[in-house]
Short mmCIF file of C-alpha atoms and ligand atoms in Angstrom, two decimals:
data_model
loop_
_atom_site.label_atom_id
_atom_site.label_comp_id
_atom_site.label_asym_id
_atom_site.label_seq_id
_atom_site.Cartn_x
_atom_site.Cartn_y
_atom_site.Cartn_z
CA UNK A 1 0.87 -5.96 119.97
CA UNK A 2 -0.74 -5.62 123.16
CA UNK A 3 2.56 -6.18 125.94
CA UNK A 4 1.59 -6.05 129.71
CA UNK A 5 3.64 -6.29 132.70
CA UNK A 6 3.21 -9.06 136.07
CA UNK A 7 5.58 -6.76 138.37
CA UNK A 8 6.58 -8.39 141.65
CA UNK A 9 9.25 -9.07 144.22
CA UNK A 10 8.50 -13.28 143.32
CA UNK A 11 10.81 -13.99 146.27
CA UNK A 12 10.28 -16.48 145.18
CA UNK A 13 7.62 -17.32 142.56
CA UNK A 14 4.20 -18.85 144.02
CA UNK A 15 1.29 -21.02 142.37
CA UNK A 16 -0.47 -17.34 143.74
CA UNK A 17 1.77 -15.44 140.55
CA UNK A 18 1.25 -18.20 138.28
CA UNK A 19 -2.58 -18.19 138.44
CA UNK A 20 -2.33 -14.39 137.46
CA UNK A 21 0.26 -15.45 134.60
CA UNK A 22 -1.27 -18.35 133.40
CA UNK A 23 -4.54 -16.42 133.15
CA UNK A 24 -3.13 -12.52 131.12
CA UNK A 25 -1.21 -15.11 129.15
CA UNK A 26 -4.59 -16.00 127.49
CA UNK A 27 -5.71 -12.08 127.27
CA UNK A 28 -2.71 -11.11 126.14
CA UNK A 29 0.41 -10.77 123.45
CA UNK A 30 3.22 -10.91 125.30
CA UNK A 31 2.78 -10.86 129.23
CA UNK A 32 6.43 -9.79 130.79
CA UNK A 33 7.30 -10.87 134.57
CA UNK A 34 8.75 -8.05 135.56
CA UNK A 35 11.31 -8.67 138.74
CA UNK A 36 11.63 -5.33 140.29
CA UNK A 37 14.94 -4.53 142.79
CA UNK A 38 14.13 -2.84 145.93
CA UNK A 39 18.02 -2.23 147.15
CA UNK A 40 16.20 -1.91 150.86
CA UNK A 41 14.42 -4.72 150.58
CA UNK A 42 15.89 -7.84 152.07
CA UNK A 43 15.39 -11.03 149.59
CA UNK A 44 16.05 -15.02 150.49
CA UNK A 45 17.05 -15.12 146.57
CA UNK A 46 19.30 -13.09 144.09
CA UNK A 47 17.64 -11.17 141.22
CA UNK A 48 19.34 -13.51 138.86
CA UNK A 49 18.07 -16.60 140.89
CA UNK A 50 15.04 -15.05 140.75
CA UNK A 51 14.33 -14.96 137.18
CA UNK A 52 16.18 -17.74 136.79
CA UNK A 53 13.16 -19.61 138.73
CA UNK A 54 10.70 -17.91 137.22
CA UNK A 55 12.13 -18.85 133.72
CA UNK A 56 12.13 -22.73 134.38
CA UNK A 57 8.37 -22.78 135.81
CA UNK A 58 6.95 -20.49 133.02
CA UNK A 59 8.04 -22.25 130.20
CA UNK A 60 5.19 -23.92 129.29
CA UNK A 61 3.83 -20.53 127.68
CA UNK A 62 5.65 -19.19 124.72
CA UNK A 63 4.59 -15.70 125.08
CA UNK A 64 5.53 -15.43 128.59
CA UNK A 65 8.76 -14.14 129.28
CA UNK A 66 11.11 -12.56 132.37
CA UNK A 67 13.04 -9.20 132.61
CA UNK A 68 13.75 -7.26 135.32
CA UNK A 69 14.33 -3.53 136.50
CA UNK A 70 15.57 -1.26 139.03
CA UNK A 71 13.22 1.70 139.54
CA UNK A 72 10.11 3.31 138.55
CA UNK A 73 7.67 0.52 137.03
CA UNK A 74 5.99 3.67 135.02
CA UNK A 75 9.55 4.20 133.30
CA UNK A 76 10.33 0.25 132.15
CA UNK A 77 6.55 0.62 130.87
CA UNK A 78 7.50 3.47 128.46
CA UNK A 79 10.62 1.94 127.54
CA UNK A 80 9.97 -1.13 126.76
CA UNK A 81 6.48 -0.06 125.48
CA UNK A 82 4.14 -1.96 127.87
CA UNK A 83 0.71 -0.82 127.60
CA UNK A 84 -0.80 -2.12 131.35
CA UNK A 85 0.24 -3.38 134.43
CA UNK A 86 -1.71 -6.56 135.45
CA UNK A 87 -1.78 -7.37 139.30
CA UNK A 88 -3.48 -9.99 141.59
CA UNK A 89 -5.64 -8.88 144.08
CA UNK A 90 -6.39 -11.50 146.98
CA UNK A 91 -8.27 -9.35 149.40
CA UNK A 92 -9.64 -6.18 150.22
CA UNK A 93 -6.53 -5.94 152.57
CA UNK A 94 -4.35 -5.61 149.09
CA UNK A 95 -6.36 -2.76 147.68
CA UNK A 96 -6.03 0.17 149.44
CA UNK A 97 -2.01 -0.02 148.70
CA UNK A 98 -2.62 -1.07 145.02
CA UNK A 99 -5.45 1.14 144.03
CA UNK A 100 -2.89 4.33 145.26
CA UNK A 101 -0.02 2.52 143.40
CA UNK A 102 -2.25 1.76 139.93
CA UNK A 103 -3.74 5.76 140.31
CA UNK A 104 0.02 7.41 141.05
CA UNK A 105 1.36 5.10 138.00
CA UNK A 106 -1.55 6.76 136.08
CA UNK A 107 -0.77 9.98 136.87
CA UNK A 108 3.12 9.48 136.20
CA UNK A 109 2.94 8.21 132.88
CA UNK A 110 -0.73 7.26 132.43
CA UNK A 111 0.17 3.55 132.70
CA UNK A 112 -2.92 1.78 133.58
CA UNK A 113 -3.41 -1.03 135.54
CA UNK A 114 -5.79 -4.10 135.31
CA UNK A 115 -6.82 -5.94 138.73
CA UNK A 116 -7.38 -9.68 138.40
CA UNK A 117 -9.13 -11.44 141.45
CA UNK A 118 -7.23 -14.12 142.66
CA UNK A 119 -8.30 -17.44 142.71
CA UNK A 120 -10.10 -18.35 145.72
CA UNK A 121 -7.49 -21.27 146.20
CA UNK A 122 -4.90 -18.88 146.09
CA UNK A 123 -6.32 -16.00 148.28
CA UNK A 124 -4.38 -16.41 151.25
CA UNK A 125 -1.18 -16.95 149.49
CA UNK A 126 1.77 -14.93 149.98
CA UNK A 127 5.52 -15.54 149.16
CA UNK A 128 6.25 -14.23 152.59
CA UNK A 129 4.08 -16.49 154.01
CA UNK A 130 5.57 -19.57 152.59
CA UNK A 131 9.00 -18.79 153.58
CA UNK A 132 7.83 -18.75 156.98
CA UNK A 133 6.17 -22.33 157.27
CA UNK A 134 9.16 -23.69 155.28
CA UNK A 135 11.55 -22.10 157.41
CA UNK A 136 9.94 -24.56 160.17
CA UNK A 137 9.91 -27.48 158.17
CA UNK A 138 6.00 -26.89 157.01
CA UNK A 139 4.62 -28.39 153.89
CA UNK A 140 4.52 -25.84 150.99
CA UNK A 141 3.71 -28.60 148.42
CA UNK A 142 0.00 -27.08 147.74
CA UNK A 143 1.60 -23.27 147.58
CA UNK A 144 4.90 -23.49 145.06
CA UNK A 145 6.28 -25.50 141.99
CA UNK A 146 8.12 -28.75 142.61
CA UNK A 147 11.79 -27.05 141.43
CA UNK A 148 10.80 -24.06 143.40
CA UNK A 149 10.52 -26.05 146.88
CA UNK A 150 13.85 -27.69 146.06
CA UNK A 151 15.82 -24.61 145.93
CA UNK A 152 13.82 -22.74 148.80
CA UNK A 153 14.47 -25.74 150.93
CA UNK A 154 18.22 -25.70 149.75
CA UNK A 155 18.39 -21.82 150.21
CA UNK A 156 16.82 -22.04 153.72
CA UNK A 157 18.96 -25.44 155.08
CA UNK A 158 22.14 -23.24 153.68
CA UNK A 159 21.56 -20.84 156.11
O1 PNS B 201 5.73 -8.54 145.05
P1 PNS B 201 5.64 -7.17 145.66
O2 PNS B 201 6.87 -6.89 146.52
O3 PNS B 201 4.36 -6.95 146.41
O4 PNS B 201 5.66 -6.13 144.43
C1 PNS B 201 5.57 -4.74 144.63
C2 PNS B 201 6.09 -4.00 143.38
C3 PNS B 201 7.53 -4.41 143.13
C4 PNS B 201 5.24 -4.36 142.20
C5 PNS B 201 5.99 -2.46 143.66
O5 PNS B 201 6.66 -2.17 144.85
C6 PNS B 201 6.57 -1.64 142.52
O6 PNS B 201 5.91 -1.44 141.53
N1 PNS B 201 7.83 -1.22 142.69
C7 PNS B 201 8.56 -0.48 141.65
C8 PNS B 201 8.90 0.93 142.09
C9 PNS B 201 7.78 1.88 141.75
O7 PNS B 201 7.39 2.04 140.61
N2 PNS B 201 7.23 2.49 142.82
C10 PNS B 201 6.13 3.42 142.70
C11 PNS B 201 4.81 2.69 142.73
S1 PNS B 201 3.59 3.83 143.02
#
């Protein structure tokens, strides 16, 4: 069984994630989304909320599912017996950051990691991004799932 890993923040999930799902869902066994706590990182959404999300806009593929972990990507590889971490790249801005990230995973564990280009529609995307042009009443209709504007737009008005 060939098991890889979509690792992210998804804070929250984009149409830019579910390209890169979508498309190692066809390559793969079992493609997990992996939902990775950064304690220092500040989020707009909870962990739970997060995979939670993910979960109701992923269901469409039935060997898709959502986990998630605090620490060391290398070490939920080797315990849950992933054999590659799959990753969108959008621009040559991403790759100096991943290609140190995909080379010091390799030498931790000798986990390796498989680049997908992004789609070109999708290139620009970024969940950071979004939340900005929502947060001034933008449209972000084109750049996340119907149930995922809904709760960003709750989350954000809440505020
Ligand atoms: O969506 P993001 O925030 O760009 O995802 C980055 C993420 C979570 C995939 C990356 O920071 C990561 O793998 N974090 C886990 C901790 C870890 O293994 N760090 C060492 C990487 S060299």
């Amino acid at each position: 069984m060939k098991r890889v890993v979509c690792p992210g923040s998804f804070d929250p999930i984009t149409f830019g994630h579910l390209d890169i799902i979508k498309r190692a869902s066809a390559l793969f066994d079992e493609v997990v989304i992996a939902v990775l706590v950064n304690q220092t990182k500040k989020t707009l959404f909870t962990v739970e909320e997060r995979l939670e999300m993910i979960t109701e806009v992923t269901t469409q593929y039935p060997n898709v599912r959502v986990d998630s972990w605090t620490g060391l990507l290398v070490d939920y590889c080797e315990r849950h017996d992933v054999k590659a971490i799959v990753k969108g790249l959008r621009a040559v801005t991403d790759f100096d950051y991943e290609l140190q990230m995909s080379q010091i995973n390799l030498q931790l564990k000798g986990i390796e990691t498989l680049f997908m280009s992004t789609a070109p529609a999708h290139s620009f995307l970024s969940s950071s991004l979004v939340k900005e042009i929502a947060t001034f009443g933008g449209d972000v209709s084109a750049y996340l799932p119907e149930p995922i504007i809904e709760k960003l737009t709750a989350r954000l008005s809440s505020r």
